[in-house]
XYZ file of C-alpha atoms in Angstrom:
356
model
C 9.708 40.772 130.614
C 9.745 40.584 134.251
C 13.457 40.007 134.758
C 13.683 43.310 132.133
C 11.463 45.558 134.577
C 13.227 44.858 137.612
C 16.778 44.585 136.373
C 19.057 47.252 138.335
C 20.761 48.652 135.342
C 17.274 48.878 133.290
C 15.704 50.699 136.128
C 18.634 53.477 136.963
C 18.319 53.859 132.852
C 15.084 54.431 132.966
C 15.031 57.321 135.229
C 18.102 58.960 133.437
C 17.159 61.500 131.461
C 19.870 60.138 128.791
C 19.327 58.100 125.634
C 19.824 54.450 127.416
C 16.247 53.555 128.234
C 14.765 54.330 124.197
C 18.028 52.925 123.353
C 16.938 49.928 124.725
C 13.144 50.006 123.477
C 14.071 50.980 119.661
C 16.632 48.076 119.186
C 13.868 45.489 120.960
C 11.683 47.156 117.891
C 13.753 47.054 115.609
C 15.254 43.415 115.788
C 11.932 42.310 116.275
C 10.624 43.940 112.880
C 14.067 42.662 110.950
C 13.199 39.121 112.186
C 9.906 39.370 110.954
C 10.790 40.631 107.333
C 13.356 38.210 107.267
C 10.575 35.581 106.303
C 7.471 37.302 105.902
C 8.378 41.217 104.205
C 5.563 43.871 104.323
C 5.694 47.476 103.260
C 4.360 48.361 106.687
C 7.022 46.398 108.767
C 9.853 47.464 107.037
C 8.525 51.283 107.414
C 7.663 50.901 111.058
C 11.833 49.267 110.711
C 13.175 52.015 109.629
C 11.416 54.911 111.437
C 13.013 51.937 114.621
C 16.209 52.295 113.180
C 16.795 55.784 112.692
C 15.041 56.759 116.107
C 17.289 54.288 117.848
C 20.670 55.917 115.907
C 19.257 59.122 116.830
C 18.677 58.945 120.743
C 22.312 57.175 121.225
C 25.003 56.787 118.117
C 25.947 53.594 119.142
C 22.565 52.270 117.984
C 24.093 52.423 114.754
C 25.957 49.145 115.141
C 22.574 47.577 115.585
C 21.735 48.313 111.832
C 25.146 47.071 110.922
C 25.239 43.929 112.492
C 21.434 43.480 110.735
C 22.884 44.233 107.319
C 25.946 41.833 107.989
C 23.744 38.568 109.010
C 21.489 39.854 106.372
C 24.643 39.572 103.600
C 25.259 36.120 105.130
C 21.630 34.565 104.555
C 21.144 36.329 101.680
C 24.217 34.922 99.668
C 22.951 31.085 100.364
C 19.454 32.160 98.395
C 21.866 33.683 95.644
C 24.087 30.004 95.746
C 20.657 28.088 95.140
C 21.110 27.033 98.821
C 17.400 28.337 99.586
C 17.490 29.392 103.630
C 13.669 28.965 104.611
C 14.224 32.027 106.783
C 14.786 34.364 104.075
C 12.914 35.010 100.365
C 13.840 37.243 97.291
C 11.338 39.488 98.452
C 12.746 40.235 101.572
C 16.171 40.922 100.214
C 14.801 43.566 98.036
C 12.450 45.435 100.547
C 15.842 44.768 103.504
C 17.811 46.239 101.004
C 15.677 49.226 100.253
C 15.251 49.461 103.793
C 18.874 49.747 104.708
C 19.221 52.120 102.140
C 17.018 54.705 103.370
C 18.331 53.787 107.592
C 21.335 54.704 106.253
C 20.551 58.157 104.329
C 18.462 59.183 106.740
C 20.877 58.953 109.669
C 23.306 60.623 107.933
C 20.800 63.817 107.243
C 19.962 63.156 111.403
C 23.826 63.633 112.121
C 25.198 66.207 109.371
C 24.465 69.287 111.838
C 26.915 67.164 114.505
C 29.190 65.710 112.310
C 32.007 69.020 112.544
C 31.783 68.436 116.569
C 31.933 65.057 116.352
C 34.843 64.747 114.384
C 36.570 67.666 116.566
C 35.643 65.839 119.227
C 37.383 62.368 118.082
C 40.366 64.278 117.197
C 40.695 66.594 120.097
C 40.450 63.843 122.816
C 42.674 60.985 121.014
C 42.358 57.036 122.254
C 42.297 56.144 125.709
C 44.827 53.343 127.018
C 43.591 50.084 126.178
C 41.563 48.415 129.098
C 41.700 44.223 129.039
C 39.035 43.528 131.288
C 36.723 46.385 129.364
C 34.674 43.226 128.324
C 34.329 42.121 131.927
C 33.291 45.108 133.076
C 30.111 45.805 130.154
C 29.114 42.495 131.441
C 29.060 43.222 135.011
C 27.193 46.268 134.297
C 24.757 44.438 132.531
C 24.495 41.692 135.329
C 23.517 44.294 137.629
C 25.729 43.662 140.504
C 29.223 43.929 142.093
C 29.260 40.523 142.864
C 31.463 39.033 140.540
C 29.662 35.425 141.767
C 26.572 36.882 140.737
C 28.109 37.854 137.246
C 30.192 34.163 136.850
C 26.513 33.192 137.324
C 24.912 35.079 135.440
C 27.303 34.598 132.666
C 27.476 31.058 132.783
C 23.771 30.115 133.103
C 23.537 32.554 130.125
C 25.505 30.543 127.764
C 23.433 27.601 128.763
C 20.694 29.161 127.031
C 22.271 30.813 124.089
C 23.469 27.020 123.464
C 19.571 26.037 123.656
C 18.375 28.710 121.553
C 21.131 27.978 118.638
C 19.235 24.559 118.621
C 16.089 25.701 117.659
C 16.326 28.858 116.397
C 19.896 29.375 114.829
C 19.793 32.697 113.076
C 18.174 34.774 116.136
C 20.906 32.647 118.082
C 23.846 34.048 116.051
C 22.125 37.240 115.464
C 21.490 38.137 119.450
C 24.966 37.417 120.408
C 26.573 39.195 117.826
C 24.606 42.336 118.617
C 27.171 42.333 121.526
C 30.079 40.313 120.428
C 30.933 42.571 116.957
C 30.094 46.230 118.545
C 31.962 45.167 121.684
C 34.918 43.863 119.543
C 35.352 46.948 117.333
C 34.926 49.352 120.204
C 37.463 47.721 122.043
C 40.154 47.472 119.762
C 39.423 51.271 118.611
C 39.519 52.195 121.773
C 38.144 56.177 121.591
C 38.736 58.465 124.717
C 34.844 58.266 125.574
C 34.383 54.370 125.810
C 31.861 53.324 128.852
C 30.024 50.140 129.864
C 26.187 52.048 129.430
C 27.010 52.563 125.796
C 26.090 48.704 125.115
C 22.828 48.878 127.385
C 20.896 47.818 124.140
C 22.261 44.658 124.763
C 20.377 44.016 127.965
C 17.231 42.780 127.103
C 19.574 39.862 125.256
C 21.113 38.845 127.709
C 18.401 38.296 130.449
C 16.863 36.335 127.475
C 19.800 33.992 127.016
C 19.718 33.932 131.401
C 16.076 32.498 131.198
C 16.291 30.083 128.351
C 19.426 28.960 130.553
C 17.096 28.653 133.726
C 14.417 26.588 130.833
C 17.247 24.300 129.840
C 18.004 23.551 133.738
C 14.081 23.470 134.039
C 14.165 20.632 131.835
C 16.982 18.977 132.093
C 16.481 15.150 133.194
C 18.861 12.568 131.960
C 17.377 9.637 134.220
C 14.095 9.409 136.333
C 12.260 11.964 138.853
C 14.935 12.794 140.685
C 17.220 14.280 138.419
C 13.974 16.483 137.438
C 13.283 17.562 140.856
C 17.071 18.520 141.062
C 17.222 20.470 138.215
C 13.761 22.160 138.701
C 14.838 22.937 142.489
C 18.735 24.212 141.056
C 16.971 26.536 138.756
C 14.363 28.211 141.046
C 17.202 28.525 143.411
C 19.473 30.539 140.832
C 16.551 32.540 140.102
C 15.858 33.517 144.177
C 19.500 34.072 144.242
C 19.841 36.648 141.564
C 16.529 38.440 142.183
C 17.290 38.984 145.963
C 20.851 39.899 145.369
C 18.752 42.582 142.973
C 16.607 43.672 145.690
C 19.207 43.660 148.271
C 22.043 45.948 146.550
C 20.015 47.879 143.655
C 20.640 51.018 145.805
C 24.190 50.767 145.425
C 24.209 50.539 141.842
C 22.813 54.490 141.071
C 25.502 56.185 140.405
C 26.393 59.602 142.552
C 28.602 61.797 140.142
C 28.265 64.816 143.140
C 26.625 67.429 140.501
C 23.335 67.594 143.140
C 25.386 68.352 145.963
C 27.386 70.704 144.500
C 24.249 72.472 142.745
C 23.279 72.840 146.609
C 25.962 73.816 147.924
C 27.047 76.752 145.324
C 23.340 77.964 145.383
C 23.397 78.401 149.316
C 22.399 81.727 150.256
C 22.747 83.658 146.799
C 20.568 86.452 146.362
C 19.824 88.141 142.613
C 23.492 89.758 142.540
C 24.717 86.756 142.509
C 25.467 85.491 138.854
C 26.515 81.667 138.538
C 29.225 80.415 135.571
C 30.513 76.959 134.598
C 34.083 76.345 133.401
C 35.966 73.046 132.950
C 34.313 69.822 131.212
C 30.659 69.202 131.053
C 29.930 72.791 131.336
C 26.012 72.313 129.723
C 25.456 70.041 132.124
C 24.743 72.633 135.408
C 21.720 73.950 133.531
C 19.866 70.916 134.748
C 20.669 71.885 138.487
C 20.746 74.873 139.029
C 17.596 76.687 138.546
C 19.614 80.155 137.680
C 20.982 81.193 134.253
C 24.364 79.663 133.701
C 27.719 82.059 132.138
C 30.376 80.082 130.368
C 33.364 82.196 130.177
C 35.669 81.367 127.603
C 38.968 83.519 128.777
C 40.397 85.024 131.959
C 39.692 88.113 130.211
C 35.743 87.258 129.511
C 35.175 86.334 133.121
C 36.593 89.435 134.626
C 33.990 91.177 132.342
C 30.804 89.129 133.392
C 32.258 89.431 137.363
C 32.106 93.294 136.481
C 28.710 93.256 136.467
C 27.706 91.510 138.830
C 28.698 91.884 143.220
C 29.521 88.084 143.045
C 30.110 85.370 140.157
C 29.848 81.580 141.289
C 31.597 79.081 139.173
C 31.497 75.693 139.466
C 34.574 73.563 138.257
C 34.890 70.324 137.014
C 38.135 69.312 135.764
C 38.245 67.790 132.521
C 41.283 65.924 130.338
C 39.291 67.326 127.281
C 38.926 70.919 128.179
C 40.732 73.369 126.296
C 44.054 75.239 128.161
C 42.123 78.638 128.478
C 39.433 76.394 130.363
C 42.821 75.407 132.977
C 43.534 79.156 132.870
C 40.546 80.258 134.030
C 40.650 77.946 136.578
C 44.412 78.914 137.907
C 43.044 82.505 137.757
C 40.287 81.409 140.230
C 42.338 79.583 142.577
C 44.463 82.739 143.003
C 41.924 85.519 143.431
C 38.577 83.861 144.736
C 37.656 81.421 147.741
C 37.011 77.875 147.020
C 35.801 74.758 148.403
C 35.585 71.045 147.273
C 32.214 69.102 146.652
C 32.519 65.573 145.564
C 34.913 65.651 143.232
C 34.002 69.053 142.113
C 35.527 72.943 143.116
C 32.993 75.862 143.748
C 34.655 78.862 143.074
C 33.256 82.354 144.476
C 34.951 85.439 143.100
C 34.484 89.580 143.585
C 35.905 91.804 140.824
C-alpha cells in the first residue's frame, strides 16, 4: 500500500483529471471481489462485482480486458469441477452466480457504450494501425517502474519475478491470474496494434506489479540456505533494493510529469485579449482547450466558417495543434492561417491571430 501511494506513475495519475487513477481503484475492486466469489459466492459480492466491473469499463475501455481475462481463468477452473477434478478454489455455486455475473458486466457495458460506439468505430477506421513498435512491451514496463533508469527497471523487473515465482507457490490461481491481467491485454494490443496505443492505457496493472516487487523483496527477506550469515545478507540485499528504488523515486519523480505545452500556450494566446477578442481551436484535440482557457472556445469546421466567426469579431485567436487524425479541411484551415494571420510557436503548438 505504501509502495502504491508513493509510486511516480500512481501519483501523476492521480492528479490527472483522466480515467487512470479509478482505473486503477475499480480493477483492485473488482479482482478482489472475483477472488472472493471464486470460493465463497454471495449475492452481495457479486453485485458490488459488477457495479466494479462496469464502472471500471466505463471510466477507461481498456478495463474491459480485465473482465475478460476473469471470464477466461474462470472457463479454465471451472472445466476441472465439470471433469470431476474438484478445484477447492471454485464450487458449482460460484460458477452459476460468475456466470450470471458476467452476463449482466457484459450487457450492461454494452448499453454504457452504444451512444459511442458510431465514433468509436469511425474513429478505428479513420486513423488505421500504427507501425508496429518491438520494444512497446519495454516501454509499458518502464512506465510502470516509474523511472528512466533502465537499471532501476532491470531491477525492478527482475526482483519482480522473484516474487511472482513465490506467490505461484502458495497461491497459484491469483499467481496466474495477476500476471495475465498484463501478459494477455498487453499481447493482443500489441499485435493489433491500433493508431492510439500508449503505455498509461495498462496503468491498471500497477498495483500488480509493486505486489509481485514486494513478495520479491519477502523472498530475499527470507532467503537463508545456510546459517546467520546468509540471513543477514539477504535481509541487508533487500532493504538495500528497497532504499535504492524509493530514493531514485524521490530523487527524479519531477521528471516523470509529463509537459504536453497546452498551459503555456493557454498563456500565451490569452495575453492581453480584451472581450473582442474571440478564441477558436482547429487541428487534433480541439475539446481539449476548454480546460485552459477560461473563454468560450469556436471550432471552425471550413475556411469558409472561420472567415464568418472572424467577421464578427475585431480579432479571432486559434490555437493549432497538428494532428495525423484531423480531417484535410482541419490542414486547410490551417494553410489559410499561415497565409493571412501572424503566428508564433509554443511548445509544440502554433497560436494563430487573424483580422477579417
Amino acid at each position: 500500500t505504501f509502495m502504491l501511494a508513493v509510486s511516480p506513475p500512481h501519483i501523476i495519475w492521480s492528479i490527472e483529471a483522466r480515467g487512470y487513477a479509478p482505473m486503477i481503484f475499480f480493477t483492485l475492486l473488482s479482482s478482489y471481489l472475483y477472488l472472493r466469489l471464486l470460493p465463497h459466492p454471495t449475492k452481495r459480492d457479486a453485485f458490488l462485482f459488477v457495479a466494479a466491473s462496469v464502472c471500471g469499463a466505463y471510466v477507461h475501455l481498456y478495463s474491459v480486458f480485465v473482465t475478460l481475462v476473469q471470464i477466461l481463468l474462470f472457463l479454465y477452473i471451472s472445466n476441472t469441477v465439470s471433469a470431476k477434478q474438484p478445484d477447492q478454489q471454485i464450487t458449482k455455486p460460484s460458477i452459476r452466480i460468475l456466470l450470471v455475473s458476467f452476463l449482466t458486466i457484459a450487457i450492461l457495458s454494452l448499453i454504457i457504450y452504444i451512444p459511442l460506439l458510431g465514433p468509436i468505430l469511425r474513429d478505428l477506421a479513420g486513423r488505421g494501425r500504427s507501425d508496429f513498435n518491438p520494444f512497446f512491451p519495454w516501454t509499458v514496463i518502464q512506465t510502470l517502474t516509474g523511472s528512466e533508469s533502465k537499471g532501476m527497471a532491470v531491477l525492478l523487473i527482475v526482483v519482480s519475478a522473484l516474487g511472482w515465482f513465490s506467490l505461484l507457490k502458495s497461491n497459484r490461481l491469483e499467481g496466474r491470474y495477476f500476471i495475465w491481467l498484463l501478459i494477455g491485454p498487453l499481447l493482443i494490443m500489441w499485435i493489433a496494434r491500433p493508431f492510439d496505443l500508449y503505455p498509461r492505457f495498462f496503468a491498471y496493472w500497477l498495483p500488480y506489479y509493486l505486489l509481485f516487487f514486494i513478495l520479491g523483496l519477502r523472498s530475499l527477506w527470507q532467503f537463508a540456505p545456510r546459517g546467520n550469515v546468509w540471513l543477514v545478507s539477504s535481509r541487508m540485499l533487500s532493504g538495500l533494493i528497497l532504499i535504492v528504488v524509493l530514493h531514485n523515486w524521490s530523487a527524479n519523480w519531477r521528471n516523470y510529469i509529463p509537459n504536453e505545452g497546452y498551459r503555456e500556450a493557454s498563456i500565451a494566446i490569452a495575453r492581453d485579449a480584451d472581450d473582442s477578442v474571440a478564441f477558436c481551436a482547429i487541428g487534433g484535440a480541439r475539446s481539449v482547450w476548454q480546460y485552459y482557457i477560461n473563454r468560450p472556445i469556436l471550432t471552425p469546421l471550413s475556411v469558409a466558417d472561420l472567415q464568418k466567426l472572424s467577421s464578427n469579431h475585431a480579432e479571432l485567436r486559434c490555437v493549432y495543434y497538428e494532428a495525423t487524425w484531423q480531417s484535410f479541411e482541419q490542414t486547410e484551415i490551417a494553410s489559410y492561417l499561415s497565409q493571412h494571420a501572424s503566428w508564433q510557436r509554443v511548445k509544440g503548438f502554433t497560436l494563430f491571430r487573424y483580422r477579417s
